[in-house]
PDB file of C-alpha atoms in Angstrom:
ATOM      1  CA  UNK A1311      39.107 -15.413 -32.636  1.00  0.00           C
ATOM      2  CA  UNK A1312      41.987 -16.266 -30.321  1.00  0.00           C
ATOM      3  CA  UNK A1313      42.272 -20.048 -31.760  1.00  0.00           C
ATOM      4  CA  UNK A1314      42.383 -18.015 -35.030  1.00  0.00           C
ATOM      5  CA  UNK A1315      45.307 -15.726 -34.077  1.00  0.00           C
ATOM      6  CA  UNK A1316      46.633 -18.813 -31.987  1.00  0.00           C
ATOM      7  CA  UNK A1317      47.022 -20.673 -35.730  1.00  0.00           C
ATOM      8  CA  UNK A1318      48.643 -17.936 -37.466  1.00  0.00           C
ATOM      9  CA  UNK A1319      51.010 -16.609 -34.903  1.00  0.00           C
ATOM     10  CA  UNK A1320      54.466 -17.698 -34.484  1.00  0.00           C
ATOM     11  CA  UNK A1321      55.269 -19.033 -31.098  1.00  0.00           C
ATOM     12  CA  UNK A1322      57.483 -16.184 -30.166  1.00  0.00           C
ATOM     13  CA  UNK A1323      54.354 -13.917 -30.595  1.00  0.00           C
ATOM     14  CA  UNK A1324      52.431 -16.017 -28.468  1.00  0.00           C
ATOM     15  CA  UNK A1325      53.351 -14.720 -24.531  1.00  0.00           C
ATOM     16  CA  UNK A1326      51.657 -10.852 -25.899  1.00  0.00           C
ATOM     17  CA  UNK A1327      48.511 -12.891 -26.550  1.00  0.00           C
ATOM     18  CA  UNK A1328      48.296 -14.295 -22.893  1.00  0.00           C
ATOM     19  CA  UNK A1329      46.852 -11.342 -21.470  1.00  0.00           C
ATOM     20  CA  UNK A1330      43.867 -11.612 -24.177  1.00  0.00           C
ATOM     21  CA  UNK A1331      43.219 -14.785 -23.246  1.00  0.00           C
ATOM     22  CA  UNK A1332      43.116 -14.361 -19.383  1.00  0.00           C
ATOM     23  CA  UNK A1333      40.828 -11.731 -20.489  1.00  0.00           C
ATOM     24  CA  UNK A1334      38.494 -13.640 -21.933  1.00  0.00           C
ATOM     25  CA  UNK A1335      38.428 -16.380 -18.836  1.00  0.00           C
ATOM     26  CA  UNK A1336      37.635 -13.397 -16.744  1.00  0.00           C
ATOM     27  CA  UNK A1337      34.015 -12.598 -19.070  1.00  0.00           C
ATOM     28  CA  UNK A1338      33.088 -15.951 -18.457  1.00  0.00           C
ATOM     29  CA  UNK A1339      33.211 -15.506 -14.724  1.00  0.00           C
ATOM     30  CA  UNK A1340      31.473 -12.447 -15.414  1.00  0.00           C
ATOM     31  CA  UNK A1341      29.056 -14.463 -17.275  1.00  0.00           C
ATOM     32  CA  UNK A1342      28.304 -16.665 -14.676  1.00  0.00           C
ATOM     33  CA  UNK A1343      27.621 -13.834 -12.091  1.00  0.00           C
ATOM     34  CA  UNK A1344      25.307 -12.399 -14.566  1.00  0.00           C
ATOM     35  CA  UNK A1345      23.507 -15.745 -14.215  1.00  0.00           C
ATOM     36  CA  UNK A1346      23.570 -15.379 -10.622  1.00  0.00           C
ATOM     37  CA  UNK A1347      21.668 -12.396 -10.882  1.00  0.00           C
ATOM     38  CA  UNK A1348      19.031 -13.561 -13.085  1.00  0.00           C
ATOM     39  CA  UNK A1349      18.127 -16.133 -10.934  1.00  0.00           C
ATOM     40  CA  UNK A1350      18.087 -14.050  -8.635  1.00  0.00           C
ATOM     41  CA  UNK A1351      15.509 -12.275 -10.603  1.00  0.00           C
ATOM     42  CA  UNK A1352      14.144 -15.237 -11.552  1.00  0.00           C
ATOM     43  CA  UNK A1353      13.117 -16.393  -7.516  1.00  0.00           C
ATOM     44  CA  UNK A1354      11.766 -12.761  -7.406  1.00  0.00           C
ATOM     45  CA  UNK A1355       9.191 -13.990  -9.914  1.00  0.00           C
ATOM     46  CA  UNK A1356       8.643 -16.953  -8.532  1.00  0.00           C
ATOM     47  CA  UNK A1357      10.212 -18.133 -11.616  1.00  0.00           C
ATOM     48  CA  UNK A1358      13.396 -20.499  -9.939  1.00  0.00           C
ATOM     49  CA  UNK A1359      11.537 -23.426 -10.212  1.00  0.00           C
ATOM     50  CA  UNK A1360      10.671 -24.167 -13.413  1.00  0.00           C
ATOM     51  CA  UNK A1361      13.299 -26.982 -15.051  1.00  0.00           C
ATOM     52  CA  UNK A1362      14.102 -24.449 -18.126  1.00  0.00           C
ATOM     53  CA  UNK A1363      15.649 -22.125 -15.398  1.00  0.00           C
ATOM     54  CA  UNK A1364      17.473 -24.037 -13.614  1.00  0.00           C
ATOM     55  CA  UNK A1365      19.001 -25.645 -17.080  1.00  0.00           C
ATOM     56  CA  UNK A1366      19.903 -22.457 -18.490  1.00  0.00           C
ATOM     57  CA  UNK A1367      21.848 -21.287 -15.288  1.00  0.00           C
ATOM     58  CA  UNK A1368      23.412 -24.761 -14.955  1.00  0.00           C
ATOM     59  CA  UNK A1369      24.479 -24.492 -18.850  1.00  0.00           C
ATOM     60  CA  UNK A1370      26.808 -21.546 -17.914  1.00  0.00           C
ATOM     61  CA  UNK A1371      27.801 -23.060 -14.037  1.00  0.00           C
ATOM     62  CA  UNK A1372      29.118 -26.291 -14.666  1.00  0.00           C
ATOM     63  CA  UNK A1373      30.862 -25.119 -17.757  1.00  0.00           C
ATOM     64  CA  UNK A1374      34.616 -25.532 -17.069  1.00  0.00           C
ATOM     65  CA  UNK A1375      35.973 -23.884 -20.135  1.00  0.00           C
ATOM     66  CA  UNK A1376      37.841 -21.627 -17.847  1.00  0.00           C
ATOM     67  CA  UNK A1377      40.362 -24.190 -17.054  1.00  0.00           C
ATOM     68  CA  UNK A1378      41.120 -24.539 -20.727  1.00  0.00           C
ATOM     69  CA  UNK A1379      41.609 -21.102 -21.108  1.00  0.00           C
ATOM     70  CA  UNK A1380      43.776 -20.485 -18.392  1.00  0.00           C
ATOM     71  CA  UNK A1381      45.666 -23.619 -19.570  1.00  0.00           C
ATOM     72  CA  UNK A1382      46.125 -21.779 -22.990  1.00  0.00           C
ATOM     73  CA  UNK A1383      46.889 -18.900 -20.982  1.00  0.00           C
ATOM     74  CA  UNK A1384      50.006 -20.491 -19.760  1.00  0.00           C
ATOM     75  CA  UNK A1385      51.342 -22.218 -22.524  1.00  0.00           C
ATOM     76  CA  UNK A1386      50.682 -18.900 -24.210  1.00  0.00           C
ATOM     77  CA  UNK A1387      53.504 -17.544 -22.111  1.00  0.00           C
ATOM     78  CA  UNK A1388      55.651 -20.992 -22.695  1.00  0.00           C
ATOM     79  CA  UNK A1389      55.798 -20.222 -26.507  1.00  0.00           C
ATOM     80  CA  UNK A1390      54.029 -23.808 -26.734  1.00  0.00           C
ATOM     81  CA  UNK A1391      51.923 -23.226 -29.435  1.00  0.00           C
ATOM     82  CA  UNK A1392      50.820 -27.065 -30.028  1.00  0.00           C
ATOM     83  CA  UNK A1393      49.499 -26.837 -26.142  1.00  0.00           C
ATOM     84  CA  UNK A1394      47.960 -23.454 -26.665  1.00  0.00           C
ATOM     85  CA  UNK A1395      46.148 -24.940 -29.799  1.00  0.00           C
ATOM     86  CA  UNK A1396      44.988 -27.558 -28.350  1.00  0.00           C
ATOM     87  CA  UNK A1397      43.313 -25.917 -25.284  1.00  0.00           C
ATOM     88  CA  UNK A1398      41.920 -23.169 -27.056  1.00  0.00           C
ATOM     89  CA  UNK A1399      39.559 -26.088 -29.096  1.00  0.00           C
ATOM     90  CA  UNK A1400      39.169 -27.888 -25.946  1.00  0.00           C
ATOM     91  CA  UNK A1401      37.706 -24.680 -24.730  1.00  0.00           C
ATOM     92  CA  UNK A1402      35.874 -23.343 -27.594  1.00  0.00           C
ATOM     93  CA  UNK A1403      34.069 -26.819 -27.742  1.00  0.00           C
ATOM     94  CA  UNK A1404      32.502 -26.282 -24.294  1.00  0.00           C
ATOM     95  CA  UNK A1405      31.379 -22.912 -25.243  1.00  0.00           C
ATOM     96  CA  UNK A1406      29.722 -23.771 -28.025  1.00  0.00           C
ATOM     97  CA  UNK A1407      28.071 -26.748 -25.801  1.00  0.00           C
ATOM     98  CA  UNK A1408      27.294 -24.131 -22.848  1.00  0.00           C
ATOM     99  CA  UNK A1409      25.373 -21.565 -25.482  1.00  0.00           C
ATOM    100  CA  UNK A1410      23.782 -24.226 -27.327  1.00  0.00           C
ATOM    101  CA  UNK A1411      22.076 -25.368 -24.356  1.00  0.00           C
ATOM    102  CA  UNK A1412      21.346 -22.258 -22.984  1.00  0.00           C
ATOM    103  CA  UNK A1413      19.712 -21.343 -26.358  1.00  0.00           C
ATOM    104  CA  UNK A1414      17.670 -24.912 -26.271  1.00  0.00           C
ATOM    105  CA  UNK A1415      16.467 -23.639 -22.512  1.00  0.00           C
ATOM    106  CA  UNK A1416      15.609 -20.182 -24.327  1.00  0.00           C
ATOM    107  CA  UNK A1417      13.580 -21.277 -26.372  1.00  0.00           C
ATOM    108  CA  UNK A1418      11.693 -24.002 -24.006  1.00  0.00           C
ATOM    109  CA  UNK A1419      10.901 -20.869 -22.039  1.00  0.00           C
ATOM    110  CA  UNK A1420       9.822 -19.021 -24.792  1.00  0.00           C
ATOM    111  CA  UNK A1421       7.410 -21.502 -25.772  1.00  0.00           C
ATOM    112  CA  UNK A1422       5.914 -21.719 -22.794  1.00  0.00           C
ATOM    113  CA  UNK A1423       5.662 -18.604 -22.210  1.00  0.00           C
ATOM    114  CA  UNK A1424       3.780 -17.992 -24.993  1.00  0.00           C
ATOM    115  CA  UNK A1425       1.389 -20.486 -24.497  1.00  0.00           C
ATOM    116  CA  UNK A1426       0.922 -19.217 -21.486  1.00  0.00           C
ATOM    117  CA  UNK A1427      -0.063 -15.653 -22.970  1.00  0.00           C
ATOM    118  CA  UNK A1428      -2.491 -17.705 -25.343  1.00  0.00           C
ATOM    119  CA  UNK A1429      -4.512 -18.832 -22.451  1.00  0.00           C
ATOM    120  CA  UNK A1430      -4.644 -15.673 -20.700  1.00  0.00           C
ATOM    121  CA  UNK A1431      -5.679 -13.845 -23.977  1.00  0.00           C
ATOM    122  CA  UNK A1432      -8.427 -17.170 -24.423  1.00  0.00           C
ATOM    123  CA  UNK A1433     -10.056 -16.361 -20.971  1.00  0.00           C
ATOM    124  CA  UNK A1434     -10.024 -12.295 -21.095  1.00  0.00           C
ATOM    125  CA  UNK A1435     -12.126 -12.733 -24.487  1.00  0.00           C
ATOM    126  CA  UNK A1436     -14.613 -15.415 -22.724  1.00  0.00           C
ATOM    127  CA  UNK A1437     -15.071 -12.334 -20.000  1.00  0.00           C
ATOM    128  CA  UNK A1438     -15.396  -9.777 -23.129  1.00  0.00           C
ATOM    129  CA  UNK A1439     -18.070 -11.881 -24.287  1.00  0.00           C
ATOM    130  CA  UNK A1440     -19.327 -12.541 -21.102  1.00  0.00           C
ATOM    131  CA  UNK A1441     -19.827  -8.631 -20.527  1.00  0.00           C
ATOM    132  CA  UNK A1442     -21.328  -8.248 -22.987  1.00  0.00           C
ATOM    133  CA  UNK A1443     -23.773 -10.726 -23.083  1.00  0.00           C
ATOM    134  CA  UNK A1444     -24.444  -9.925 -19.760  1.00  0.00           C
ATOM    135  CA  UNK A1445     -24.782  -6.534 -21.038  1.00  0.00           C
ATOM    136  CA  UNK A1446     -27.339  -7.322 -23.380  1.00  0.00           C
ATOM    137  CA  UNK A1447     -29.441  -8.856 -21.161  1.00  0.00           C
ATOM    138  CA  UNK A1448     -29.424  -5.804 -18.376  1.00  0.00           C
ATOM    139  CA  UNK A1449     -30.573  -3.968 -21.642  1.00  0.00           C
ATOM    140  CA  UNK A1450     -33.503  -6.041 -22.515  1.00  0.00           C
ATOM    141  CA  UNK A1451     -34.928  -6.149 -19.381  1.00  0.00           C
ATOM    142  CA  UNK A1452     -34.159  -2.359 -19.368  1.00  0.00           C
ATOM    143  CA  UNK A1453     -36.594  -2.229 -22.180  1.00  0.00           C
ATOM    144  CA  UNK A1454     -39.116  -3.911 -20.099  1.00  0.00           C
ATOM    145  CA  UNK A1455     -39.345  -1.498 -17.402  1.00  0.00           C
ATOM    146  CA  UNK A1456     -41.229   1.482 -16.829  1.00  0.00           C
ATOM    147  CA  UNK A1457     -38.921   4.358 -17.570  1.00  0.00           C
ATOM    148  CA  UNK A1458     -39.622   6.557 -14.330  1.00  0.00           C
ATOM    149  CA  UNK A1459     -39.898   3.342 -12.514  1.00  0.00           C
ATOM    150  CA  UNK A1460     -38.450   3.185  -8.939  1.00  0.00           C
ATOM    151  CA  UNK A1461     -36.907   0.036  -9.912  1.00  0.00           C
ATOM    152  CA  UNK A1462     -34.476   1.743 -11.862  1.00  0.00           C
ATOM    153  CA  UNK A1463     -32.344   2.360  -8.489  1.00  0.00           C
ATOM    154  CA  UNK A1464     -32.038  -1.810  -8.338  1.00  0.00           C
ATOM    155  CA  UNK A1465     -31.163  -1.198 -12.376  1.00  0.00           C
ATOM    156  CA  UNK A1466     -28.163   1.503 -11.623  1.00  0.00           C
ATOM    157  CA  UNK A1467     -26.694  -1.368  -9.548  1.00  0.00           C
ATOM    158  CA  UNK A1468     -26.570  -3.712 -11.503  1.00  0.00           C
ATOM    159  CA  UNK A1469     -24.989  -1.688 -14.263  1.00  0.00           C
ATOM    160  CA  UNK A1470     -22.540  -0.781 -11.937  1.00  0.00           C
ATOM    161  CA  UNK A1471     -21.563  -4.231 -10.676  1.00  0.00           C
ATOM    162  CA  UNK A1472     -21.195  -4.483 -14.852  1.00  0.00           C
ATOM    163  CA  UNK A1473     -18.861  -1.399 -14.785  1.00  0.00           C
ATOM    164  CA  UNK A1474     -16.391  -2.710 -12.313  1.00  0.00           C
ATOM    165  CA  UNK A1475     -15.963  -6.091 -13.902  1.00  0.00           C
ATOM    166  CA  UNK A1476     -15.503  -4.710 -16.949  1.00  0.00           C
ATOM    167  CA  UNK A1477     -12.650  -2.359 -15.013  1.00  0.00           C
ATOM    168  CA  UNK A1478     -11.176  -5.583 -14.020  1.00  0.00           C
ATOM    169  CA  UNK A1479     -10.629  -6.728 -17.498  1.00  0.00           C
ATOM    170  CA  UNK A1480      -9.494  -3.512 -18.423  1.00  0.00           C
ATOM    171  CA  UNK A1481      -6.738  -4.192 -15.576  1.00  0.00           C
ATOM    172  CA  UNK A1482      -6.168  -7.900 -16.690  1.00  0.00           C
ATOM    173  CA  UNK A1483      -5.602  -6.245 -20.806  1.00  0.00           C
ATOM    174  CA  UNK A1484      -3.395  -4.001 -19.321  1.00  0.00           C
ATOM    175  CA  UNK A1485      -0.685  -6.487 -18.036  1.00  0.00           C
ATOM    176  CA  UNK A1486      -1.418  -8.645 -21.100  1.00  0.00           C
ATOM    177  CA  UNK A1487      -0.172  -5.453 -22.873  1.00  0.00           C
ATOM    178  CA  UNK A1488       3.174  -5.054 -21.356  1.00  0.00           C
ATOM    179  CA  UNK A1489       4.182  -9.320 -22.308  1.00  0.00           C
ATOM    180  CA  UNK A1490       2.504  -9.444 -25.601  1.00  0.00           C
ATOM    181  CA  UNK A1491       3.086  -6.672 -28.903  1.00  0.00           C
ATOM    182  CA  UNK A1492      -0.409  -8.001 -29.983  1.00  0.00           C
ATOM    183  CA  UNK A1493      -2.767  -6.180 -28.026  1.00  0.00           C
ATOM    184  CA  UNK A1494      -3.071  -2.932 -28.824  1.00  0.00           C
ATOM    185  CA  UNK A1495      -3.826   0.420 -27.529  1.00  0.00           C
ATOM    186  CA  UNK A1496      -7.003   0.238 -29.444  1.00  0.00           C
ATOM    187  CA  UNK A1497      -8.239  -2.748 -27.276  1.00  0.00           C
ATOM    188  CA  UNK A1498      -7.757  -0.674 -24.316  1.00  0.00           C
ATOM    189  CA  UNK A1499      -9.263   2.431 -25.271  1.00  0.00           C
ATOM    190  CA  UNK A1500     -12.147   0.334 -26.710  1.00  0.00           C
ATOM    191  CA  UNK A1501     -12.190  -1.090 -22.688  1.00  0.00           C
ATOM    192  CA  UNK A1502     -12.196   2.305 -21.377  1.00  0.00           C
ATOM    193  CA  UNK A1503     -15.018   3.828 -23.650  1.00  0.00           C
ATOM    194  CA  UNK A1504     -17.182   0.472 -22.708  1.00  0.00           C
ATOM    195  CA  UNK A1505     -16.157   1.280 -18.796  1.00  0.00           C
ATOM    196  CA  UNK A1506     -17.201   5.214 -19.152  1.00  0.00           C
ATOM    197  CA  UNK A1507     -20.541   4.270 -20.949  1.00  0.00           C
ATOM    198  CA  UNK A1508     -21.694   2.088 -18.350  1.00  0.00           C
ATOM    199  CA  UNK A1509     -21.076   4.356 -15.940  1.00  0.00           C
ATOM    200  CA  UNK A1510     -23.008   7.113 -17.468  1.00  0.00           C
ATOM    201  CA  UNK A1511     -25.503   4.348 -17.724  1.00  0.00           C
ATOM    202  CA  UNK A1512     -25.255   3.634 -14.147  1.00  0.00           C
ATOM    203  CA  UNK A1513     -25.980   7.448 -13.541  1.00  0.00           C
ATOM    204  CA  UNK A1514     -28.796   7.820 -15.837  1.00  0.00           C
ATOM    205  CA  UNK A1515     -30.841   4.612 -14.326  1.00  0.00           C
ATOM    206  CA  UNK A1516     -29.961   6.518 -10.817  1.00  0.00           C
ATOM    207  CA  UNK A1517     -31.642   9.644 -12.161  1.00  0.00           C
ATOM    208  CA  UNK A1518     -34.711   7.438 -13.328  1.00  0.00           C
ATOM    209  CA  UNK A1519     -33.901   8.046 -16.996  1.00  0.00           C
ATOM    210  CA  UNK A1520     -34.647   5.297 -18.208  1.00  0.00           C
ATOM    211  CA  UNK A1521     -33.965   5.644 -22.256  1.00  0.00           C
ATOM    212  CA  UNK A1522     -30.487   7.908 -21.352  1.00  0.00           C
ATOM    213  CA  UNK A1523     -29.001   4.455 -19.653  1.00  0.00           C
ATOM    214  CA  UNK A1524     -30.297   2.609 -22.497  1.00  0.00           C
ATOM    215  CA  UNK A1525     -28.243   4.664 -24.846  1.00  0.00           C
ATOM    216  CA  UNK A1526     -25.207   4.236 -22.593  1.00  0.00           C
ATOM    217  CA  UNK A1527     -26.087   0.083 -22.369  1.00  0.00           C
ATOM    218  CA  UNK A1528     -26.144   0.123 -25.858  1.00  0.00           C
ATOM    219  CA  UNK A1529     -23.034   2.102 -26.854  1.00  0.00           C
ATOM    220  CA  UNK A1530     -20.836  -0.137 -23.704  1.00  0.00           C
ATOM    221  CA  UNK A1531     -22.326  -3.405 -25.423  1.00  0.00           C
ATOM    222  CA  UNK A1532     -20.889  -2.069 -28.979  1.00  0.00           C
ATOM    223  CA  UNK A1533     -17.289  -1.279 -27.805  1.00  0.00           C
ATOM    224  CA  UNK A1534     -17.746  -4.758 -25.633  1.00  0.00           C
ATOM    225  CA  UNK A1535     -18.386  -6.540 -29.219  1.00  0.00           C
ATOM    226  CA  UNK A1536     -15.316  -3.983 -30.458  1.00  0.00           C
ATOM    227  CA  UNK A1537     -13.240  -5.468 -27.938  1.00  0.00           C
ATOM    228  CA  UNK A1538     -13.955  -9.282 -28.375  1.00  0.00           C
ATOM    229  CA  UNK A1539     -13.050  -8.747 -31.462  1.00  0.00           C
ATOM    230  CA  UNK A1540      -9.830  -6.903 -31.476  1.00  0.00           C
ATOM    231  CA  UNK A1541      -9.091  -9.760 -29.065  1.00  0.00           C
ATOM    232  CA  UNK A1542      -9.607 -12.685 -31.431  1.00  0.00           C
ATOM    233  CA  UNK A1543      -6.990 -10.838 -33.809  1.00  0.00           C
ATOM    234  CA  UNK A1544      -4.593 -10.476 -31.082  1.00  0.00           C
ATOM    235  CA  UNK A1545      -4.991 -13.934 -30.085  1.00  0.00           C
ATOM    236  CA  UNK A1546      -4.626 -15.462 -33.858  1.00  0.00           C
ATOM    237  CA  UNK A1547      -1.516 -13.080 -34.276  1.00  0.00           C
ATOM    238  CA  UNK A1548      -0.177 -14.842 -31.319  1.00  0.00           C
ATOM    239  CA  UNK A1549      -0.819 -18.153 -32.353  1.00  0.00           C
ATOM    240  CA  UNK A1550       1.068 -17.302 -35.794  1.00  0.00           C
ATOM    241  CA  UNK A1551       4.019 -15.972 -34.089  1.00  0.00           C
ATOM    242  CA  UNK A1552       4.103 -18.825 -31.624  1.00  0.00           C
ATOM    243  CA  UNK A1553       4.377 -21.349 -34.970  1.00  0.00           C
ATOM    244  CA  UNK A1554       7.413 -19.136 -35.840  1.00  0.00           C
ATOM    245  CA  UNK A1555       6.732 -15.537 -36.701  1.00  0.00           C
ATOM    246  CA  UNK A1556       8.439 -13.236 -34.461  1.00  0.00           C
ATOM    247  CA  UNK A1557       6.536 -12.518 -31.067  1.00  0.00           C
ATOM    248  CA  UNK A1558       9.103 -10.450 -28.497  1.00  0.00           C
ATOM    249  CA  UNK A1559       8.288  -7.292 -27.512  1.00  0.00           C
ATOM    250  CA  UNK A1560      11.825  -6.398 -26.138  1.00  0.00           C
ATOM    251  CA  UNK A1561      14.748  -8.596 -25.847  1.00  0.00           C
ATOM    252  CA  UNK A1562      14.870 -10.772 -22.848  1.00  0.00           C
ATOM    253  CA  UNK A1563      17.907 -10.884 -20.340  1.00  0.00           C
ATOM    254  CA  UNK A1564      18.293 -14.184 -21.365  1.00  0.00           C
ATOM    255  CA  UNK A1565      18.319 -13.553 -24.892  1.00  0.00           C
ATOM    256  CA  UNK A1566      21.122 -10.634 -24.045  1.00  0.00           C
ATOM    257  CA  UNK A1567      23.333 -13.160 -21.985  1.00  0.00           C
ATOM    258  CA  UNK A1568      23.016 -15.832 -25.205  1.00  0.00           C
ATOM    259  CA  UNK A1569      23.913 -12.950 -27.625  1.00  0.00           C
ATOM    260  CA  UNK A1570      26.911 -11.472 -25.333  1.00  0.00           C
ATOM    261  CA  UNK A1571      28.260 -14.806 -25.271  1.00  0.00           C
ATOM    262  CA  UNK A1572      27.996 -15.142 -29.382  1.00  0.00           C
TER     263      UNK A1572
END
């Protein structure tokens, strides 16, 4: 915009125009303290060593567009419009070169970040199925037993060592939830009915009632299937959006900085 107003100004309008331009220096040193702070954010989450991070933050650091613009800046106030031209491309150039490669760093992040989210999403639905499976095999040999046996105390246990690994996945879906807009609330409410079913399970067997826990084995190895399932759609829905379909949740810092300095 200033190169544009640079053009069609006459050289005795140029010295009101300065003031813009030193301006505009001054954001990208603002810029490049905003970088500061994201790495600083970045070393928080043990994030500062990956290459894409470093890249980005050196995109905006080593830029030297400044000097043009202060350059422009003074020949601004010179009425020397051929110098002010010419240093207002010089520094538009590097801009363009400092967001393009902080875009290209973006989106290497992105990517892996995504892929990352595919894996976790791969291994909570091998521990869905795990469950239960798992599940379905405390039931059968549920079915085996004498209802009012005494052995039903060693059965409560083992339904409860079920209940808090299924808790943990509950905990692992939950932070899955807050990176990815593809699992839904359903997953975890299909988590918690699974959880609260195997715990009135886990009281039944306790109280010798044999068929009661049954029930509850049977309903927490339905919501278990529920789950694995909702989970395969969440996981092809990321897959989709990771071959181009749109996949963030909110809009990253980093996508803020790149769209600030559009």
């Amino acid at each position: 915009s200033m190169n544009q107003k640079t053009d069609q100004s006459p050289e005795a309008g140029l010295p009101k125009m300065s003031k813009q331009e030193d301006e505009l220096a001054q954001s990208l040193e603002q810029l490049k303290k905003e970088v500061d702070e994201m790495q600083k954010l970045a070393q928080e989450a043990k994030l500062d060593q990956q290459p894409e991070v470093k890249k980005f933050a050196e995109a905006v650091k080593k830029s030297d567009a400044g000097q043009n613009m202060q350059k422009m800046s003074q020949a601004m106030s010179q009425q020397q419009k051929p110098q002010s031209q010419s240093e207002g491309k010089q520094a538009l150039a590097k801009l363009m070169q400092m967001v393009g490669e902080m875009q290209s760093q973006q989106n290497a992040m992105k990517q892996q970040s995504d892929s990352q989210m595919q894996q976790a999403m791969r291994r909570a639905l091998e521990d869905a199925n795990y469950l239960s499976k798992s599940q379905e095999d405390l039931m059968n040999e549920a079915a085996a037993m004498d209802p009012r046996s005494v052995v039903m105390h060693d059965m409560a246990k083992s339904q409860q060592d079920l209940a808090a690994a299924c808790n943990g996945l509950k905990s692992t879906v939950a932070e899955m939830a807050k990176k990815s807009p593809f699992v839904a609330a359903e997953l975890t409410s299909l988590l918690n009915e699974a959880t609260s079913q195997m715990e009135g399970s886990t009281g039944a067997f306790d109280q010798k009632n044999g068929f009661s826990g049954m029930n509850g084995q049977r309903d927490a190895m339905v919501s278990l299937n529920k789950a694995a399932t909702r989970l395969m759609e969440s996981l092809d829905q990321q897959k989709n959006c990771n071959k181009g379909g749109s996949c963030d949740k909110n809009m990253s810092q980093l996508e803020s900085l790149c769209n600030k300095q559009n």
